[in-house]
PDB file of C-alpha atoms and ligand atoms in Angstrom:
ATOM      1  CA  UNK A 245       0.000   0.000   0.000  1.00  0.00           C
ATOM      2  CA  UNK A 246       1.479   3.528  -0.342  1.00  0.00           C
ATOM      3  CA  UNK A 247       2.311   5.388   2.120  1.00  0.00           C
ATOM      4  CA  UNK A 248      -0.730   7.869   2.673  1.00  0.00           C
ATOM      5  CA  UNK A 249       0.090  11.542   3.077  1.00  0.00           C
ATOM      6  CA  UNK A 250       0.152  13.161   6.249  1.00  0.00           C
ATOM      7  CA  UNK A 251      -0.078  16.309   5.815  1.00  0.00           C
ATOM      8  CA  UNK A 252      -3.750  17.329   6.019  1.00  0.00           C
ATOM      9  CA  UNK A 253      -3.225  16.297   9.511  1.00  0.00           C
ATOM     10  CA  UNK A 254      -5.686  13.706  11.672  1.00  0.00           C
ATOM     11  CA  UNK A 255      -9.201  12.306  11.010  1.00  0.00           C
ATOM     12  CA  UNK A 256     -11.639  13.869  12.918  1.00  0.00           C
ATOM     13  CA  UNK A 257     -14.625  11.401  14.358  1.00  0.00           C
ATOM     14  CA  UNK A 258     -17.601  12.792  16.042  1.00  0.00           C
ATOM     15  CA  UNK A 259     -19.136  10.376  18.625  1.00  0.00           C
ATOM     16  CA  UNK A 260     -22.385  11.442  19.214  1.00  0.00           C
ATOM     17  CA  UNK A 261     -26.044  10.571  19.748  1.00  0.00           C
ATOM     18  CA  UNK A 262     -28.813  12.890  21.243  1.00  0.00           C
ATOM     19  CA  UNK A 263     -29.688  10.303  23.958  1.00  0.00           C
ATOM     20  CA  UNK A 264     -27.914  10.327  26.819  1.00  0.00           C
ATOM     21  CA  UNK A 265     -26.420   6.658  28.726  1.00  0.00           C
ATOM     22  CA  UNK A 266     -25.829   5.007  25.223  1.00  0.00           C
ATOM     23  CA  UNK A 267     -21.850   4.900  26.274  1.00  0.00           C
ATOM     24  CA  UNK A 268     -20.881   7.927  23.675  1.00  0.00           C
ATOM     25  CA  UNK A 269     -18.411   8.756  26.530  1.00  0.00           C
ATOM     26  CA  UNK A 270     -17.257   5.143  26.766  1.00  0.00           C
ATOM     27  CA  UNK A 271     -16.389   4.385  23.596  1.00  0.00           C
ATOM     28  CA  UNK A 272     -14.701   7.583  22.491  1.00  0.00           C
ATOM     29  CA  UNK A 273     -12.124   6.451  25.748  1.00  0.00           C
ATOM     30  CA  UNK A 274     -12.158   3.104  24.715  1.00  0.00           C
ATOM     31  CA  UNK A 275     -11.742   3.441  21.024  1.00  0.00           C
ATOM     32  CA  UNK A 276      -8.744   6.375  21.788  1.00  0.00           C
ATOM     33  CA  UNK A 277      -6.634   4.253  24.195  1.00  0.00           C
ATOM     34  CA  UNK A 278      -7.032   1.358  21.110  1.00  0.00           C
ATOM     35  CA  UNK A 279      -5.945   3.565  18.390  1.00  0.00           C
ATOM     36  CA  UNK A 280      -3.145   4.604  20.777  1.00  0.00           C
ATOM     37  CA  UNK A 281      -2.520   0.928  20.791  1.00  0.00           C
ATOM     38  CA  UNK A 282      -2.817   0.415  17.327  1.00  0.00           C
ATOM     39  CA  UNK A 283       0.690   3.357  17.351  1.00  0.00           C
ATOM     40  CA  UNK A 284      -1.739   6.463  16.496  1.00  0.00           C
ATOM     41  CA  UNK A 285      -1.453   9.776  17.983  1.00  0.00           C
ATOM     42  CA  UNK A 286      -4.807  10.058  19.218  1.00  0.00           C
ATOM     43  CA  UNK A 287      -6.215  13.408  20.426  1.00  0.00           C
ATOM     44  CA  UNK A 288      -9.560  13.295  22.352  1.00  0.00           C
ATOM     45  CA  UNK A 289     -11.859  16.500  23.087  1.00  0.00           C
ATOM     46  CA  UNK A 290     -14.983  16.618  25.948  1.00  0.00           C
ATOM     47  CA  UNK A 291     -17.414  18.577  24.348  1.00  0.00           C
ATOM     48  CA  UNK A 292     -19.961  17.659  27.144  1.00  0.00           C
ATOM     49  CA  UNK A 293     -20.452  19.687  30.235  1.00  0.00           C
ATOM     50  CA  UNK A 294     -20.787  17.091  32.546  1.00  0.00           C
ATOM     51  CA  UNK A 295     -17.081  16.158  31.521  1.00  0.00           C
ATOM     52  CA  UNK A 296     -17.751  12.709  32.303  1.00  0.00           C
ATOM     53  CA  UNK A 297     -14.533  12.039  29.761  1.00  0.00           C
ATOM     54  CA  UNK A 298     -12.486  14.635  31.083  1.00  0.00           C
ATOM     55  CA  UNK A 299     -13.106  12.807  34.720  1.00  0.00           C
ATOM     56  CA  UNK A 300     -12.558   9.444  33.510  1.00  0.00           C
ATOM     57  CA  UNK A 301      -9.148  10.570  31.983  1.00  0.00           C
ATOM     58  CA  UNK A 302      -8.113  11.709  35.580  1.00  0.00           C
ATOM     59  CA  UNK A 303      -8.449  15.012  35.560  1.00  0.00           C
ATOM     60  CA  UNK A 304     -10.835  17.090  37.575  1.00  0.00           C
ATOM     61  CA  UNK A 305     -12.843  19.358  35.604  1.00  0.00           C
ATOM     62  CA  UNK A 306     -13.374  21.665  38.692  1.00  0.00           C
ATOM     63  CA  UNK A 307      -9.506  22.275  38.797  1.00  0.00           C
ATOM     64  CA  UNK A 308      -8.553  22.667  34.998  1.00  0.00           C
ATOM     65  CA  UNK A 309      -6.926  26.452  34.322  1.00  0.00           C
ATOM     66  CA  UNK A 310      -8.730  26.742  30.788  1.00  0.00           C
ATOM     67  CA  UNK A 311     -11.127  24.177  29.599  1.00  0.00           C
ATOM     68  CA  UNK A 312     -12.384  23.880  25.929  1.00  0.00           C
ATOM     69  CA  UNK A 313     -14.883  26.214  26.784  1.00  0.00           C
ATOM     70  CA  UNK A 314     -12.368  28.937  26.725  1.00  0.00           C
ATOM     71  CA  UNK A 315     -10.383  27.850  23.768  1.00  0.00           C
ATOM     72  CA  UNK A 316     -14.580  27.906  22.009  1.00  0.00           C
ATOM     73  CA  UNK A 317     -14.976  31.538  23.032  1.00  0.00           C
ATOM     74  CA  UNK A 318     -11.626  32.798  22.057  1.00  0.00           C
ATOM     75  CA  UNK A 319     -10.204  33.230  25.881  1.00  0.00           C
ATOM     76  CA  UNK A 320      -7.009  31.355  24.763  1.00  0.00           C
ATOM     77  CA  UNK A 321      -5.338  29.366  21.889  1.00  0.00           C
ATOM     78  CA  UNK A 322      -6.664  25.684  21.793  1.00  0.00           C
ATOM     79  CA  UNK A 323      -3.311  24.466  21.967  1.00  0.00           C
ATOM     80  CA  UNK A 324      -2.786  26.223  25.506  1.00  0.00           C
ATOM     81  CA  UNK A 325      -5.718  23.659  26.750  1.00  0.00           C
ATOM     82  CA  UNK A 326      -4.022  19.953  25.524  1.00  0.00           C
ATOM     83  CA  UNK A 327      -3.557  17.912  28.810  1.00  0.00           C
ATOM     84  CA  UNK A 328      -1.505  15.119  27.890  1.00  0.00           C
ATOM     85  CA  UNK A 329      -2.445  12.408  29.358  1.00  0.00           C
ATOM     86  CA  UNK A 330       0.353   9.432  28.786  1.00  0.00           C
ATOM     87  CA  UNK A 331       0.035   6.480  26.410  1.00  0.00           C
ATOM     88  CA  UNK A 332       0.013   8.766  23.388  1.00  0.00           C
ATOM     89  CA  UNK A 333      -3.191   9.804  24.119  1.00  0.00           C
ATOM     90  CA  UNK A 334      -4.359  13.796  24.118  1.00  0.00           C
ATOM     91  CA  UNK A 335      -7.007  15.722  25.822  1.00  0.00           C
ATOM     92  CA  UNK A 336      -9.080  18.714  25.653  1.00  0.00           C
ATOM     93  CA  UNK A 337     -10.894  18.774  29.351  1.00  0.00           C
ATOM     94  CA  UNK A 338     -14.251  19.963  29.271  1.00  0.00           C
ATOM     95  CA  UNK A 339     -15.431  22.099  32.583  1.00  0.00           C
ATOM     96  CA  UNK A 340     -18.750  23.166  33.776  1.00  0.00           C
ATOM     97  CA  UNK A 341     -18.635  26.590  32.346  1.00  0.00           C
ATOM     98  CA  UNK A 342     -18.995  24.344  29.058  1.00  0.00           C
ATOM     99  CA  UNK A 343     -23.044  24.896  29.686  1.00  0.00           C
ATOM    100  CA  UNK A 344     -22.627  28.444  29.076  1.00  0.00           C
ATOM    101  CA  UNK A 345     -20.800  28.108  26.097  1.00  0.00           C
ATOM    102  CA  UNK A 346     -23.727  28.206  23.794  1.00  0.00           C
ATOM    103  CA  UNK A 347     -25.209  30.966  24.642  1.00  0.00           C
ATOM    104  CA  UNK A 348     -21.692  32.911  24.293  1.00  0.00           C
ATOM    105  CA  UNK A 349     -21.770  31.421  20.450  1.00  0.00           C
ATOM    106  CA  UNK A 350     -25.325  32.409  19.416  1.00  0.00           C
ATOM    107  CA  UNK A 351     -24.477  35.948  18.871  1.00  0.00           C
ATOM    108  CA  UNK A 352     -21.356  34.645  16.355  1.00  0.00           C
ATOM    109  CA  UNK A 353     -21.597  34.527  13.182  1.00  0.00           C
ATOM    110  CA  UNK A 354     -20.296  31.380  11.925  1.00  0.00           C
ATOM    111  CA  UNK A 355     -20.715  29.813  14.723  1.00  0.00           C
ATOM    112  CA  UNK A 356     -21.044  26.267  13.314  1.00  0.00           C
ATOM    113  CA  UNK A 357     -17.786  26.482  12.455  1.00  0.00           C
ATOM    114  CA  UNK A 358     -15.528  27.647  15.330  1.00  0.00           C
ATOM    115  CA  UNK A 359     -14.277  24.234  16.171  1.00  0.00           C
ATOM    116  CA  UNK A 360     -13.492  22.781  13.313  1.00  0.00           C
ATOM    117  CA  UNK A 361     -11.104  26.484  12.623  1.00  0.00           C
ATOM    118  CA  UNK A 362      -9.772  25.631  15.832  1.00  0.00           C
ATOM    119  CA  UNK A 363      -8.654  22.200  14.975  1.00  0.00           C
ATOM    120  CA  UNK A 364      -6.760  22.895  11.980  1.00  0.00           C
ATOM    121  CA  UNK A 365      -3.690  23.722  12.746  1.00  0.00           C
ATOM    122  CA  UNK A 366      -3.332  21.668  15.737  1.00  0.00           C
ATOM    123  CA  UNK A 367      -4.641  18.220  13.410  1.00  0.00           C
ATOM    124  CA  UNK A 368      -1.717  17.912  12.006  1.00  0.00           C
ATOM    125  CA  UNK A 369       0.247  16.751  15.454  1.00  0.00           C
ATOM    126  CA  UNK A 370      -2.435  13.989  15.268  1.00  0.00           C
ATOM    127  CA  UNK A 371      -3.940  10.684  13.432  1.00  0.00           C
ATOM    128  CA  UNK A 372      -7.335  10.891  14.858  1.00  0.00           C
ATOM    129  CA  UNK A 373      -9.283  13.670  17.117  1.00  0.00           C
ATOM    130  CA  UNK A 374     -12.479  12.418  18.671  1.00  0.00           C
ATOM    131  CA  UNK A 375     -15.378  14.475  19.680  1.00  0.00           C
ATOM    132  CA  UNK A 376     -17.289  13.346  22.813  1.00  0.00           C
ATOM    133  CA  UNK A 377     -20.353  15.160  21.830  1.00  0.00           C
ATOM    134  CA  UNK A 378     -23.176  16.143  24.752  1.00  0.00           C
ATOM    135  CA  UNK A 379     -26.797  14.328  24.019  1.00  0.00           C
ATOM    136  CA  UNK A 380     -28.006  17.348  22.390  1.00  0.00           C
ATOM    137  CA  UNK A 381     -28.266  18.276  19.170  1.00  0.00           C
ATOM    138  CA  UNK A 382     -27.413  22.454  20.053  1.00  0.00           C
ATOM    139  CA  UNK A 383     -24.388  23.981  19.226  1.00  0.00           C
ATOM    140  CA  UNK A 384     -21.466  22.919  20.436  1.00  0.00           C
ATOM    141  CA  UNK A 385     -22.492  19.208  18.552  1.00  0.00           C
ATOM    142  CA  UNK A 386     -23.252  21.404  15.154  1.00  0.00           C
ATOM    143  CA  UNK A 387     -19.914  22.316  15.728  1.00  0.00           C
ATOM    144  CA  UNK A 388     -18.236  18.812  16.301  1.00  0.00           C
ATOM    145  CA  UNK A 389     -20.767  17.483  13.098  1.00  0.00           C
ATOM    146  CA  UNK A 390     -19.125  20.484  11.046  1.00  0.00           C
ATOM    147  CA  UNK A 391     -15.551  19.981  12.030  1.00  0.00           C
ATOM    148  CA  UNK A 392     -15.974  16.371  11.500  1.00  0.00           C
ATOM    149  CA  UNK A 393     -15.141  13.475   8.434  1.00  0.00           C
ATOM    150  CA  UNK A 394     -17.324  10.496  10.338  1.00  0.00           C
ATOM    151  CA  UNK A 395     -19.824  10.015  12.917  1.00  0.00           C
ATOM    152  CA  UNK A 396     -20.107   7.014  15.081  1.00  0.00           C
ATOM    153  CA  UNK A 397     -23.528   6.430  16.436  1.00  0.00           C
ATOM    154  CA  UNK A 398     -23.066   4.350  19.822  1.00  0.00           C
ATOM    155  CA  UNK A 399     -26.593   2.650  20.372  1.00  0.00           C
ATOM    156  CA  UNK A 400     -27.507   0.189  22.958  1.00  0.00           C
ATOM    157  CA  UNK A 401     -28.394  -3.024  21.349  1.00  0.00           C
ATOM    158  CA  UNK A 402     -31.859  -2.614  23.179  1.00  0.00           C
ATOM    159  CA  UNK A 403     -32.509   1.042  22.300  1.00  0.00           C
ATOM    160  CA  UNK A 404     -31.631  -0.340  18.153  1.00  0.00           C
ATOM    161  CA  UNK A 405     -35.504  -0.777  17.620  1.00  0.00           C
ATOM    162  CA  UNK A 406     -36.550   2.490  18.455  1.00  0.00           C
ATOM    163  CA  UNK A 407     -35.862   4.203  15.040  1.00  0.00           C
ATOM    164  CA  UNK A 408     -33.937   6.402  17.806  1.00  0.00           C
ATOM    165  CA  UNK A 409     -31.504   7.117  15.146  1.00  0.00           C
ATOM    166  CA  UNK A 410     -33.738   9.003  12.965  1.00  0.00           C
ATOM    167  CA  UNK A 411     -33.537  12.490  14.281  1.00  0.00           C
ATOM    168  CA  UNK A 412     -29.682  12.450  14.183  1.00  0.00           C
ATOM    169  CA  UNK A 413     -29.606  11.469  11.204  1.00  0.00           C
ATOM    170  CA  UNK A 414     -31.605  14.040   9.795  1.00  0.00           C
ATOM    171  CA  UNK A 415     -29.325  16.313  11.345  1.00  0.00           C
ATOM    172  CA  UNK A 416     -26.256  14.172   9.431  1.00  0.00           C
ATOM    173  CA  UNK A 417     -28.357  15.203   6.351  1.00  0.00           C
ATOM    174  CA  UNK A 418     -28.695  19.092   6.785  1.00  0.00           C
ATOM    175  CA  UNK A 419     -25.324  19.837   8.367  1.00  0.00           C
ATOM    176  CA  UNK A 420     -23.439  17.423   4.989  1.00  0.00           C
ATOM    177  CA  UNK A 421     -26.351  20.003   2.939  1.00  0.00           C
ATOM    178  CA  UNK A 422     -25.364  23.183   4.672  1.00  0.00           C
ATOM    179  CA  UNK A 423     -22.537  23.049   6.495  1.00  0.00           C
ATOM    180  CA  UNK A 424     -20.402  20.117   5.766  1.00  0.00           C
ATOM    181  CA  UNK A 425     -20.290  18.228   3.095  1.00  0.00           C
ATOM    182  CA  UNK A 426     -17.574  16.070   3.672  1.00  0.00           C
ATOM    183  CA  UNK A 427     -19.839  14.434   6.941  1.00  0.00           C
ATOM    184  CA  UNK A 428     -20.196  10.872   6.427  1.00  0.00           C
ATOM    185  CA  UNK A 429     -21.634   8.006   9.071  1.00  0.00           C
ATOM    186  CA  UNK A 430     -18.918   5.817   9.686  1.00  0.00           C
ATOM    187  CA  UNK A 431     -21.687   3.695  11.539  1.00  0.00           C
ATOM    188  CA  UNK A 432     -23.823   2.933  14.336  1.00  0.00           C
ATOM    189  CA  UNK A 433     -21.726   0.854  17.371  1.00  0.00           C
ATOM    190  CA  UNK A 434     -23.874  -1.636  18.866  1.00  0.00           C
ATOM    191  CA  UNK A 435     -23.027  -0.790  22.708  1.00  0.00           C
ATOM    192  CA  UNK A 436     -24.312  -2.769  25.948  1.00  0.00           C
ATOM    193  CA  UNK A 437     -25.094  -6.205  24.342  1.00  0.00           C
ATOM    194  CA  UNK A 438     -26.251  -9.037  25.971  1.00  0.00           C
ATOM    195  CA  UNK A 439     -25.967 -12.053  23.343  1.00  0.00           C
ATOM    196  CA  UNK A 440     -27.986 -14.247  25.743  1.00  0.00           C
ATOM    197  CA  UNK A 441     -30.881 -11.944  24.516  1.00  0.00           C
ATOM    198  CA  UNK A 442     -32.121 -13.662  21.008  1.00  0.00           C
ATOM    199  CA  UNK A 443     -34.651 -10.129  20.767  1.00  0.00           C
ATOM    200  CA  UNK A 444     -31.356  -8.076  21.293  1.00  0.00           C
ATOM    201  CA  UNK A 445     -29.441 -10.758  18.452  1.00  0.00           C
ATOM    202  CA  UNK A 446     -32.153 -10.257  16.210  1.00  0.00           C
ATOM    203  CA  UNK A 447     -32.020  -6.432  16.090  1.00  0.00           C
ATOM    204  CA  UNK A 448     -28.579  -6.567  15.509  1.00  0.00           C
ATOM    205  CA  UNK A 449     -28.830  -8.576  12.582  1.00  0.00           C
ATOM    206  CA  UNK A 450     -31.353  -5.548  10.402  1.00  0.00           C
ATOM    207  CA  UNK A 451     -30.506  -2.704  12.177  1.00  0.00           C
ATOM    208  CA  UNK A 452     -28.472  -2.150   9.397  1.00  0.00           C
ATOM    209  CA  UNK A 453     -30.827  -2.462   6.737  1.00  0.00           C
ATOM    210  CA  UNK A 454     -33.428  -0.188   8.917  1.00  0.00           C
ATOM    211  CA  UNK A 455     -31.386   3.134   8.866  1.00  0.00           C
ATOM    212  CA  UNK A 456     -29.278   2.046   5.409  1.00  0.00           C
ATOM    213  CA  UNK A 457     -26.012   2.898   7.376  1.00  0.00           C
ATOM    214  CA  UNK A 458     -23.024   0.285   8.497  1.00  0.00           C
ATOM    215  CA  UNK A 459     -22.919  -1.280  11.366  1.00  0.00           C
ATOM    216  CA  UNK A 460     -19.846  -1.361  13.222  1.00  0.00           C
ATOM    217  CA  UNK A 461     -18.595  -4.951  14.528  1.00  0.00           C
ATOM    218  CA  UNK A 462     -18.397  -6.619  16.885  1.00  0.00           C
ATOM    219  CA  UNK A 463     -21.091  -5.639  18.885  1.00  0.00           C
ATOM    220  CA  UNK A 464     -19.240  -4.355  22.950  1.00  0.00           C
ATOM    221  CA  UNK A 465     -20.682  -6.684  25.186  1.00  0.00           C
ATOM    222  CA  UNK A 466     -22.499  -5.179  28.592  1.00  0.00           C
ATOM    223  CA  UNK A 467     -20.145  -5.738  31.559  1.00  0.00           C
ATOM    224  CA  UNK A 468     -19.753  -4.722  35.020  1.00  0.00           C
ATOM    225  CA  UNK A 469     -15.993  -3.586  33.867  1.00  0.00           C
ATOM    226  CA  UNK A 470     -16.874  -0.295  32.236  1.00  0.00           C
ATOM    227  CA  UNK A 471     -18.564   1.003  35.713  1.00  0.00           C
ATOM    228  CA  UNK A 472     -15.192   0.206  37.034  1.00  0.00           C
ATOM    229  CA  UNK A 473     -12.903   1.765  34.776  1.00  0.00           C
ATOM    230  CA  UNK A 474     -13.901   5.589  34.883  1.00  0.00           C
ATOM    231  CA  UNK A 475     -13.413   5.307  38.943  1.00  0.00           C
ATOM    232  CA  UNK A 476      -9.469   5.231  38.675  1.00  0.00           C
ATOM    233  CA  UNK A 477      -9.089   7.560  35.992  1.00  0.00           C
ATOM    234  CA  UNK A 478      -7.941   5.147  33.018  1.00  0.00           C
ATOM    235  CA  UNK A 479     -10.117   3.508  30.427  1.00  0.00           C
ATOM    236  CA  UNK A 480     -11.242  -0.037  30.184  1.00  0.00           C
ATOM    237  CA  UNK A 481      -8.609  -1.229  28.259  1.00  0.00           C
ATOM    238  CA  UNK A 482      -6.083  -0.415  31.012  1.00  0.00           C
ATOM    239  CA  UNK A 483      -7.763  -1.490  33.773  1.00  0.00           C
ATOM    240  CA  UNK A 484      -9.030  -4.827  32.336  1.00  0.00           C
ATOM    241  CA  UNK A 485      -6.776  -5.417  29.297  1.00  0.00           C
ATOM    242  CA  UNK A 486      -8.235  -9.218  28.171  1.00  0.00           C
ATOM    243  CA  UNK A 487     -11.763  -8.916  29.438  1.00  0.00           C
ATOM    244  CA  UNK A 488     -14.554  -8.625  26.511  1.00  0.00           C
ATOM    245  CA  UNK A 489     -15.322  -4.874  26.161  1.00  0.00           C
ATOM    246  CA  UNK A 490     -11.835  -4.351  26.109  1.00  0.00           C
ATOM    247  CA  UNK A 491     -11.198  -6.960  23.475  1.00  0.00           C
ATOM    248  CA  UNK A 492     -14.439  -5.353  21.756  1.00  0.00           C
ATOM    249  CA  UNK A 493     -13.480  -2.194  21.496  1.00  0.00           C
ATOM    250  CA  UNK A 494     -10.068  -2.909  20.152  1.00  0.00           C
ATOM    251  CA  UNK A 495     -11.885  -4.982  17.493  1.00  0.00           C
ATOM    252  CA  UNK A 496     -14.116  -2.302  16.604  1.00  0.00           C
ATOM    253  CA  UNK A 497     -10.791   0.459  16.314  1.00  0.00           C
ATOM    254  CA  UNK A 498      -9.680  -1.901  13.397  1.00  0.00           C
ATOM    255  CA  UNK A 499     -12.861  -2.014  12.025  1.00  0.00           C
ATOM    256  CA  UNK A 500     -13.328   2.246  12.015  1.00  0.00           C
ATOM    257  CA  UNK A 501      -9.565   2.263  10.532  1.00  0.00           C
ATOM    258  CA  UNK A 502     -10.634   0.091   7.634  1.00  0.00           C
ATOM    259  CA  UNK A 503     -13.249   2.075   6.985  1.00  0.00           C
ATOM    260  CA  UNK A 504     -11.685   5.503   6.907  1.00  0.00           C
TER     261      UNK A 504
HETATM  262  P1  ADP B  94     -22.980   8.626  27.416  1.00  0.00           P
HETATM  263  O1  ADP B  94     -21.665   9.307  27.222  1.00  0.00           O
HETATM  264  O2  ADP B  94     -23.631   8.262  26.110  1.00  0.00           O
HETATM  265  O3  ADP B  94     -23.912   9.391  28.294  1.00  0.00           O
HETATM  266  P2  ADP B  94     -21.502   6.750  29.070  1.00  0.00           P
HETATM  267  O4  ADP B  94     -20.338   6.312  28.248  1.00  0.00           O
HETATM  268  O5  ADP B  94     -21.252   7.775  30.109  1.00  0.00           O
HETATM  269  O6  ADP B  94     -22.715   7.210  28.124  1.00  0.00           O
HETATM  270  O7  ADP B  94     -22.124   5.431  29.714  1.00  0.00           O
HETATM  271  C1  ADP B  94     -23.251   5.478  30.554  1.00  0.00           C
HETATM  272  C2  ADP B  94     -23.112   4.430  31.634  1.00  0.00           C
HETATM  273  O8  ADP B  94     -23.125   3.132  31.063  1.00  0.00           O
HETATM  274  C3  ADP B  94     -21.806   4.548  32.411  1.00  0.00           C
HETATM  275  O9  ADP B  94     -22.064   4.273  33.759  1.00  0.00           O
HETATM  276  C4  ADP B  94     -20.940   3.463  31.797  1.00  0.00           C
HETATM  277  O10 ADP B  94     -19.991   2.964  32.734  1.00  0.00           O
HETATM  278  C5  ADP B  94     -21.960   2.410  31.438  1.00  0.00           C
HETATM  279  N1  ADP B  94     -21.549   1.579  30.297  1.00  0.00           N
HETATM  280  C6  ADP B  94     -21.048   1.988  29.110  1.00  0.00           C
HETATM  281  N2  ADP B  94     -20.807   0.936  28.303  1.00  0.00           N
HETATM  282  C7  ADP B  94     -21.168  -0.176  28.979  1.00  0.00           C
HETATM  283  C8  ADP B  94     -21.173  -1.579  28.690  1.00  0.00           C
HETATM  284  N3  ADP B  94     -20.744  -2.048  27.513  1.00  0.00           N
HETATM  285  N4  ADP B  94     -21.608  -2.417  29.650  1.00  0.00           N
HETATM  286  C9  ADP B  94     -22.044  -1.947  30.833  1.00  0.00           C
HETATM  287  N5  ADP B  94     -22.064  -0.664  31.181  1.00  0.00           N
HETATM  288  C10 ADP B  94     -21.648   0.232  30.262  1.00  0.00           C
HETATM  289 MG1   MG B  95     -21.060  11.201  27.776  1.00  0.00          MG
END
């Protein structure tokens, strides 16, 4: 294979889904440590302002100096807010002040498009940035959908039926229409699966065929580790390196990088 260029810097993955619980926050710490595994310079941002990601990385979202709240609104340079946080992985910590950040934006014109300006010239440090989007469709996830190449859809295996996807996916439609064109769905991730459950095996098996999108594989299993992990400030794949979400989610990296 040739050697792809590097020069337009990383590929830039929004994680998001209006809903919250679905393990958006999860997977963008699971899938990061496993790219960081796989050797890529991984660069993660909390775009949520509970900053359940910026907490599960180990860092304290009430102590942070600048969060990306202030790199949004102009306060300081976005590269002034990179925690690093070891094993090659990068963050931007969200903070509570995060809620406010919308209604700073509203006012700015172009507002859609702040992060993704932001990003640029710091991409090109990295192979992938992912965005750990809020479960809202406002702002500040516009901004992640503009900035972005792919979006990954975590969905519960149970929550699959529910057409749940719909709405965001209209949103995928106006914001490649409007804002974005280059926006594709990299897929829904099956998250929380119980294979004992032969309702929860069957919706797997059409879910693809009921939104038309891929579906990401395997499916990460539901397990007691992923409460555990967030507690000691390291993802699942550290704490319980062979267990089955691990494994999982490490399976499912591979499978994103072959479809990039
Ligand atoms: P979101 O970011 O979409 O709100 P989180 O990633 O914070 O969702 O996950 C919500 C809760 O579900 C957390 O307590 C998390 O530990 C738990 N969780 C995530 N994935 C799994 C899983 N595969 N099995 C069991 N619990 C999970
Ligand atoms: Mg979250």
């Amino acid at each position: 294979m040739p050697p792809r260029s590097r020069a337009k810097g990383a590929t830039i993955l929004a994680v998001a889904n209006q809903k919250g619980g679905v393990a958006k926050t999860t997977s963008v710490a699971s899938l990061g440590a496993a790219f960081a595994e796989l050797g890529k310079r991984v660069l993660l941002v909390d775009l949520d302002p509970q900053a359940c990601l910026t907490f599960s990385l180990g860092i304290d979202p009430d102590q942070v100096e600048a969060s990306v709240h202030d790199a949004l609104t102009g306060a300081v340079p976005l590269a002034d807010v990179i925690f690093e946080c070891g094993d090659g992985v990068d963050l931007i910590p969200s903070s509570i002040e995060l809620a406010g950040t919308e209604s700073v934006l509203l006012g700015r014109p172009g507002r859609e498009y702040i992060l993704q300006e932001l990003l640029a010239p710091v991409a090109t440090a990295y192979d992938l940035i992912l965005l750990d989007c809020s479960p809202s469709l406002g702002v500040l996830t516009l901004n992640a959908l503009t900035a972005a190449r792919g979006l990954i859809v975590p969905m519960p295996c149970e929550m699959l039926g529910h057409r749940g996807v719909g709405q965001l996916l209209d949103t995928v439609r106006d914001v490649k229409r409007i804002l974005n064109k280059k926006l594709d769905v990299v897929g829904v991730l099956p998250t929380m699966y119980d294979g004992r459950s032969t309702h929860q095996q069957d919706v797997l098996a059409d879910v693809g065929e009921r939104y038309g999108i891929p579906v990401l594989a395997p499916p990460i299993p539901r397990t007691v580790r992923f409460a555990e992990a967030p507690a000691v400030g390291r993802s699942i794949l550290e704490t319980s390196r062979t267990s089955k979400g691990a494994q999982a989610y490490r399976a499912v990296a591979k499978d994103i990088l072959t479809r990039l």
